[in-house]
Amino acid sequence: EVQLVESGGDLVQPGGSLRLSCAASGFTFSDYNMDWVRQAPGKGLEWVGRIRNKANTYTTEYAVSVKGRFTISRDDSKNSLYLHMNSLKSEDTAVYFCSTRWLGDWGQGTLVTVSS
Amino acid sequence: DVVLTQSPLSLPVTLGQPASISCRSSQSLVYSDGNTYLKWFQQRPGHSPRRLIQRVSNRDSGVPDRFSGSGSGTDFTLKISRVEAEDVGVYYCLQETYWPYTFGQGTKLEIK
């Protein structure tokens, strides 16, 4: 059974940084691209970004709203995905989900609150 | 970015009746390989999203056959043939033809 468990969500001040993690199990992590998707409180889904697998040289794609501030990385030896968030803004407040297998499997999400 | 416009945004439906959600794209979603990368997701209250349909009309394993997807180019539809209580939630379309991927605003289905 595929399991994705996000962690690292917290309250952070505007301009601050945070790193989210996603621990994966139940599938061959290294074979798959991984995505981050977020959902602001009471709002819709927003795709954040993707990191491809090793076969595709770990290349990344990002939403315009986070490009240059967020970085996605992965550690295949630890079956883990990361989202490094810098220069955080109030509009980054959201539940952040990790997802895989072409958005077929999702974690439960972790809440990031950006507020002073 | 490609804009996906869903309608209606709110959909009250009587149990056992059909429901239909439209997703219109600001540009054709036909990729250079001939495929159309449009997905549908369901998000039940308090839950993570669940993928229902891939490439316009391909239902995921375990998704009831009362759910169906159709459309082409810029116009797509998710239909539920007979709404059940467990179908309550928000439905989203997603395009994966262009970077960055974009979701529709969501359609909230409720029981009338």
mmCIF file of C-alpha atoms in Angstrom:
data_model
loop_
_atom_site.group_PDB
_atom_site.id
_atom_site.type_symbol
_atom_site.label_atom_id
_atom_site.label_comp_id
_atom_site.label_asym_id
_atom_site.label_seq_id
_atom_site.Cartn_x
_atom_site.Cartn_y
_atom_site.Cartn_z
ATOM 1 C CA GLU A 1 0.000 0.000 0.000
ATOM 2 C CA VAL A 2 1.354 3.410 -0.965
ATOM 3 C CA GLN A 3 1.890 5.716 1.994
ATOM 4 C CA LEU A 4 2.920 9.359 1.854
ATOM 5 C CA VAL A 5 3.414 11.197 5.129
ATOM 6 C CA GLU A 6 4.124 14.912 5.104
ATOM 7 C CA SER A 7 5.721 16.733 7.995
ATOM 8 C CA GLY A 8 7.391 20.015 8.836
ATOM 9 C CA GLY A 9 4.406 22.338 8.687
ATOM 10 C CA ASP A 10 4.588 25.199 11.169
ATOM 11 C CA LEU A 11 3.825 28.826 11.904
ATOM 12 C CA VAL A 12 6.462 31.032 10.292
ATOM 13 C CA GLN A 13 6.854 34.779 9.934
ATOM 14 C CA PRO A 14 6.619 36.526 6.564
ATOM 15 C CA GLY A 15 9.996 36.430 4.859
ATOM 16 C CA GLY A 16 10.952 33.289 6.713
ATOM 17 C CA SER A 17 11.921 29.835 5.512
ATOM 18 C CA LEU A 18 10.657 26.322 6.092
ATOM 19 C CA ARG A 19 11.388 22.824 4.840
ATOM 20 C CA LEU A 20 8.646 20.282 4.383
ATOM 21 C CA SER A 21 9.292 16.565 4.130
ATOM 22 C CA CYS A 22 7.329 13.705 2.649
ATOM 23 C CA ALA A 23 8.189 10.146 3.682
ATOM 24 C CA ALA A 24 7.183 7.565 1.098
ATOM 25 C CA SER A 25 6.637 3.830 1.358
ATOM 26 C CA GLY A 26 4.830 1.004 -0.394
ATOM 27 C CA PHE A 27 6.248 1.657 -3.864
ATOM 28 C CA THR A 28 9.601 2.025 -5.584
ATOM 29 C CA PHE A 29 10.139 5.698 -4.744
ATOM 30 C CA SER A 30 13.094 6.174 -7.071
ATOM 31 C CA ASP A 31 11.051 5.195 -10.120
ATOM 32 C CA TYR A 32 8.475 7.943 -9.822
ATOM 33 C CA ASN A 33 8.104 11.663 -10.309
ATOM 34 C CA MET A 34 6.842 13.463 -7.217
ATOM 35 C CA ASP A 35 4.552 16.479 -6.910
ATOM 36 C CA TRP A 36 3.640 19.072 -4.315
ATOM 37 C CA VAL A 37 0.117 20.507 -4.321
ATOM 38 C CA ARG A 38 -1.239 23.047 -1.857
ATOM 39 C CA GLN A 39 -4.626 24.202 -0.657
ATOM 40 C CA ALA A 40 -5.171 27.523 1.106
ATOM 41 C CA PRO A 41 -7.786 27.424 3.881
ATOM 42 C CA GLY A 42 -11.235 27.080 2.345
ATOM 43 C CA LYS A 43 -9.837 27.399 -1.177
ATOM 44 C CA GLY A 44 -9.115 25.156 -4.140
ATOM 45 C CA LEU A 45 -6.121 23.074 -5.127
ATOM 46 C CA GLU A 46 -2.965 24.673 -6.521
ATOM 47 C CA TRP A 47 -0.213 22.617 -8.121
ATOM 48 C CA VAL A 48 3.130 23.764 -6.691
ATOM 49 C CA GLY A 49 5.774 21.755 -8.482
ATOM 50 C CA ARG A 50 7.277 18.472 -9.607
ATOM 51 C CA ILE A 51 10.588 16.708 -9.386
ATOM 52 C CA ARG A 52 11.226 13.978 -11.890
ATOM 53 C CA ASN A 53 12.973 10.698 -11.179
ATOM 54 C CA LYS A 54 16.645 9.879 -11.665
ATOM 55 C CA ALA A 55 16.017 8.562 -15.183
ATOM 56 C CA ASN A 56 14.828 12.047 -16.024
ATOM 57 C CA THR A 57 17.773 13.636 -14.226
ATOM 58 C CA TYR A 58 15.753 14.959 -11.293
ATOM 59 C CA THR A 59 14.604 17.977 -13.271
ATOM 60 C CA THR A 60 11.977 20.224 -11.734
ATOM 61 C CA GLU A 61 8.978 22.330 -12.702
ATOM 62 C CA TYR A 62 7.287 25.017 -10.619
ATOM 63 C CA ALA A 63 4.175 27.122 -10.497
ATOM 64 C CA VAL A 64 4.763 30.762 -11.348
ATOM 65 C CA SER A 65 3.650 31.797 -7.853
ATOM 66 C CA VAL A 66 6.535 29.918 -6.178
ATOM 67 C CA LYS A 67 9.263 29.904 -8.821
ATOM 68 C CA GLY A 68 12.502 31.327 -7.464
ATOM 69 C CA ARG A 69 11.346 30.979 -3.844
ATOM 70 C CA PHE A 70 10.593 27.261 -3.508
ATOM 71 C CA THR A 71 12.896 24.354 -4.345
ATOM 72 C CA ILE A 72 11.910 20.718 -4.572
ATOM 73 C CA SER A 73 14.474 18.038 -3.838
ATOM 74 C CA ARG A 74 14.482 14.329 -3.098
ATOM 75 C CA ASP A 75 16.676 11.716 -1.462
ATOM 76 C CA ASP A 76 16.009 8.356 -3.074
ATOM 77 C CA SER A 77 18.176 6.588 -0.468
ATOM 78 C CA LYS A 78 15.734 7.776 2.204
ATOM 79 C CA ASN A 79 12.545 7.523 0.131
ATOM 80 C CA SER A 80 11.967 11.165 0.947
ATOM 81 C CA LEU A 81 10.755 14.255 -0.849
ATOM 82 C CA TYR A 82 11.377 17.818 0.298
ATOM 83 C CA LEU A 83 9.988 21.273 -0.306
ATOM 84 C CA HIS A 84 12.321 24.102 0.629
ATOM 85 C CA MET A 85 10.368 27.322 1.003
ATOM 86 C CA ASN A 86 12.041 30.722 1.237
ATOM 87 C CA SER A 87 10.776 34.320 1.328
ATOM 88 C CA LEU A 88 7.441 33.079 2.584
ATOM 89 C CA LYS A 89 4.381 35.273 2.138
ATOM 90 C CA SER A 90 0.990 35.241 3.807
ATOM 91 C CA GLU A 91 -0.472 33.855 0.586
ATOM 92 C CA ASP A 92 1.672 30.727 0.996
ATOM 93 C CA THR A 93 -0.488 29.749 3.977
ATOM 94 C CA ALA A 94 -1.935 26.386 3.000
ATOM 95 C CA VAL A 95 -2.044 22.675 3.545
ATOM 96 C CA TYR A 96 0.755 21.159 1.479
ATOM 97 C CA PHE A 97 0.219 17.704 -0.011
ATOM 98 C CA CYS A 98 2.803 15.463 -1.599
ATOM 99 C CA SER A 99 1.615 13.200 -4.370
ATOM 100 C CA THR A 100 2.978 10.586 -6.697
ATOM 101 C CA ARG A 101 2.185 8.157 -9.481
ATOM 102 C CA TRP A 102 0.766 10.896 -11.645
ATOM 103 C CA LEU A 103 -1.264 12.384 -8.787
ATOM 104 C CA GLY A 104 -2.868 9.033 -8.086
ATOM 105 C CA ASP A 105 -1.614 8.815 -4.502
ATOM 106 C CA TRP A 106 -1.687 11.602 -1.919
ATOM 107 C CA GLY A 107 -0.552 12.212 1.615
ATOM 108 C CA GLN A 108 -2.719 13.728 4.308
ATOM 109 C CA GLY A 109 -1.037 17.129 4.078
ATOM 110 C CA THR A 110 0.834 19.398 6.467
ATOM 111 C CA LEU A 111 -0.251 22.928 7.395
ATOM 112 C CA VAL A 112 1.993 25.915 6.809
ATOM 113 C CA THR A 113 0.878 29.214 8.321
ATOM 114 C CA VAL A 114 2.706 32.386 7.385
ATOM 115 C CA SER A 115 1.834 35.144 9.813
ATOM 116 C CA SER A 116 3.450 37.659 12.125
ATOM 117 C CA ASP B 1 -0.774 29.810 -17.582
ATOM 118 C CA VAL B 2 -3.649 27.742 -18.925
ATOM 119 C CA VAL B 3 -6.883 28.722 -17.207
ATOM 120 C CA LEU B 4 -9.482 26.060 -16.483
ATOM 121 C CA THR B 5 -12.974 27.389 -15.810
ATOM 122 C CA GLN B 6 -15.397 25.051 -14.089
ATOM 123 C CA SER B 7 -19.157 25.431 -13.978
ATOM 124 C CA PRO B 8 -21.216 25.428 -11.991
ATOM 125 C CA LEU B 9 -19.230 26.254 -8.877
ATOM 126 C CA SER B 10 -22.043 24.947 -6.683
ATOM 127 C CA LEU B 11 -24.143 21.927 -7.632
ATOM 128 C CA PRO B 12 -27.089 20.882 -5.448
ATOM 129 C CA VAL B 13 -28.339 17.482 -6.596
ATOM 130 C CA THR B 14 -31.132 15.179 -5.442
ATOM 131 C CA LEU B 15 -30.011 11.675 -4.501
ATOM 132 C CA GLY B 16 -30.336 9.325 -7.449
ATOM 133 C CA GLN B 17 -30.334 12.145 -9.985
ATOM 134 C CA PRO B 18 -27.559 12.831 -12.506
ATOM 135 C CA ALA B 19 -24.959 15.559 -12.172
ATOM 136 C CA SER B 20 -22.715 17.212 -14.718
ATOM 137 C CA ILE B 21 -19.673 19.451 -14.267
ATOM 138 C CA SER B 22 -18.074 21.427 -17.073
ATOM 139 C CA CYS B 23 -14.389 22.300 -17.366
ATOM 140 C CA ARG B 24 -13.365 24.695 -20.112
ATOM 141 C CA SER B 25 -9.763 25.428 -20.975
ATOM 142 C CA SER B 26 -8.306 28.701 -22.250
ATOM 143 C CA GLN B 27 -6.477 26.690 -24.908
ATOM 144 C CA SER B 28 -6.609 23.275 -26.486
ATOM 145 C CA LEU B 29 -5.321 20.533 -24.205
ATOM 146 C CA VAL B 30 -4.237 18.260 -27.046
ATOM 147 C CA TYR B 31 -0.553 17.526 -26.562
ATOM 148 C CA SER B 32 1.938 17.046 -29.397
ATOM 149 C CA ASP B 33 1.705 13.271 -28.913
ATOM 150 C CA GLY B 34 -2.011 13.380 -29.707
ATOM 151 C CA ASN B 35 -3.126 12.737 -26.138
ATOM 152 C CA THR B 36 -5.204 15.092 -24.020
ATOM 153 C CA TYR B 37 -3.959 15.375 -20.461
ATOM 154 C CA LEU B 38 -7.037 16.293 -18.479
ATOM 155 C CA LYS B 39 -7.791 14.701 -15.123
ATOM 156 C CA TRP B 40 -10.648 14.861 -12.647
ATOM 157 C CA PHE B 41 -10.319 14.698 -8.871
ATOM 158 C CA GLN B 42 -12.770 14.353 -6.014
ATOM 159 C CA GLN B 43 -12.108 15.832 -2.581
ATOM 160 C CA ARG B 44 -14.492 14.717 0.115
ATOM 161 C CA PRO B 45 -14.826 16.941 3.184
ATOM 162 C CA GLY B 46 -11.784 16.584 5.416
ATOM 163 C CA HIS B 47 -9.972 14.283 3.006
ATOM 164 C CA SER B 48 -7.100 14.470 0.564
ATOM 165 C CA PRO B 49 -7.934 14.621 -3.139
ATOM 166 C CA ARG B 50 -8.646 11.397 -4.986
ATOM 167 C CA ARG B 51 -8.013 10.949 -8.688
ATOM 168 C CA LEU B 52 -11.084 9.775 -10.558
ATOM 169 C CA ILE B 53 -10.282 10.063 -14.251
ATOM 170 C CA GLN B 54 -7.168 10.381 -16.397
ATOM 171 C CA ARG B 55 -6.765 11.519 -19.994
ATOM 172 C CA VAL B 56 -10.333 12.803 -20.249
ATOM 173 C CA SER B 57 -12.235 9.539 -19.938
ATOM 174 C CA ASN B 58 -10.143 6.799 -18.301
ATOM 175 C CA ARG B 59 -11.635 5.918 -14.939
ATOM 176 C CA ASP B 60 -9.238 4.966 -12.150
ATOM 177 C CA SER B 61 -9.369 1.531 -10.582
ATOM 178 C CA GLY B 62 -12.016 1.399 -7.866
ATOM 179 C CA VAL B 63 -13.940 4.417 -9.147
ATOM 180 C CA PRO B 64 -17.633 3.544 -9.549
ATOM 181 C CA ASP B 65 -18.829 3.340 -13.133
ATOM 182 C CA ARG B 66 -21.453 6.000 -12.433
ATOM 183 C CA PHE B 67 -18.567 8.463 -12.946
ATOM 184 C CA SER B 68 -17.636 9.227 -16.535
ATOM 185 C CA GLY B 69 -15.523 11.796 -18.314
ATOM 186 C CA SER B 70 -15.810 13.116 -21.819
ATOM 187 C CA GLY B 71 -14.796 15.996 -24.034
ATOM 188 C CA SER B 72 -12.078 17.155 -26.346
ATOM 189 C CA GLY B 73 -9.958 20.178 -27.202
ATOM 190 C CA THR B 74 -11.073 22.839 -24.748
ATOM 191 C CA ASP B 75 -14.380 21.480 -23.412
ATOM 192 C CA PHE B 76 -14.636 18.646 -20.909
ATOM 193 C CA THR B 77 -17.348 17.179 -18.720
ATOM 194 C CA LEU B 78 -17.521 14.981 -15.651
ATOM 195 C CA LYS B 79 -20.844 13.193 -15.273
ATOM 196 C CA ILE B 80 -22.277 11.246 -12.389
ATOM 197 C CA SER B 81 -25.162 9.113 -13.618
ATOM 198 C CA ARG B 82 -26.913 8.750 -10.242
ATOM 199 C CA VAL B 83 -25.621 10.770 -7.325
ATOM 200 C CA GLU B 84 -25.101 8.965 -4.043
ATOM 201 C CA ALA B 85 -24.516 10.449 -0.599
ATOM 202 C CA GLU B 86 -20.818 9.533 -0.697
ATOM 203 C CA ASP B 87 -20.334 11.746 -3.770
ATOM 204 C CA VAL B 88 -20.603 14.928 -1.696
ATOM 205 C CA GLY B 89 -17.445 16.986 -1.985
ATOM 206 C CA VAL B 90 -15.544 19.253 -4.334
ATOM 207 C CA TYR B 91 -14.568 18.187 -7.846
ATOM 208 C CA TYR B 92 -11.576 19.588 -9.686
ATOM 209 C CA CYS B 93 -10.272 19.291 -13.218
ATOM 210 C CA LEU B 94 -6.531 19.482 -13.858
ATOM 211 C CA GLN B 95 -4.622 20.003 -17.074
ATOM 212 C CA GLU B 96 -1.202 18.424 -17.538
ATOM 213 C CA THR B 97 -0.627 19.351 -21.163
ATOM 214 C CA TYR B 98 1.260 22.544 -20.382
ATOM 215 C CA TRP B 99 3.646 23.655 -17.647
ATOM 216 C CA PRO B 100 2.730 24.754 -15.106
ATOM 217 C CA TYR B 101 -0.087 22.356 -14.415
ATOM 218 C CA THR B 102 -3.302 24.128 -13.432
ATOM 219 C CA PHE B 103 -6.493 23.144 -11.627
ATOM 220 C CA GLY B 104 -9.999 24.444 -12.149
ATOM 221 C CA GLN B 105 -11.571 26.402 -9.270
ATOM 222 C CA GLY B 106 -13.562 23.434 -8.055
ATOM 223 C CA THR B 107 -17.254 22.527 -8.074
ATOM 224 C CA LYS B 108 -18.942 21.824 -4.772
ATOM 225 C CA LEU B 109 -21.496 19.036 -5.033
ATOM 226 C CA GLU B 110 -24.078 18.843 -2.267
ATOM 227 C CA ILE B 111 -27.245 16.887 -1.728
ATOM 228 C CA LYS B 112 -30.406 18.903 -2.172
#
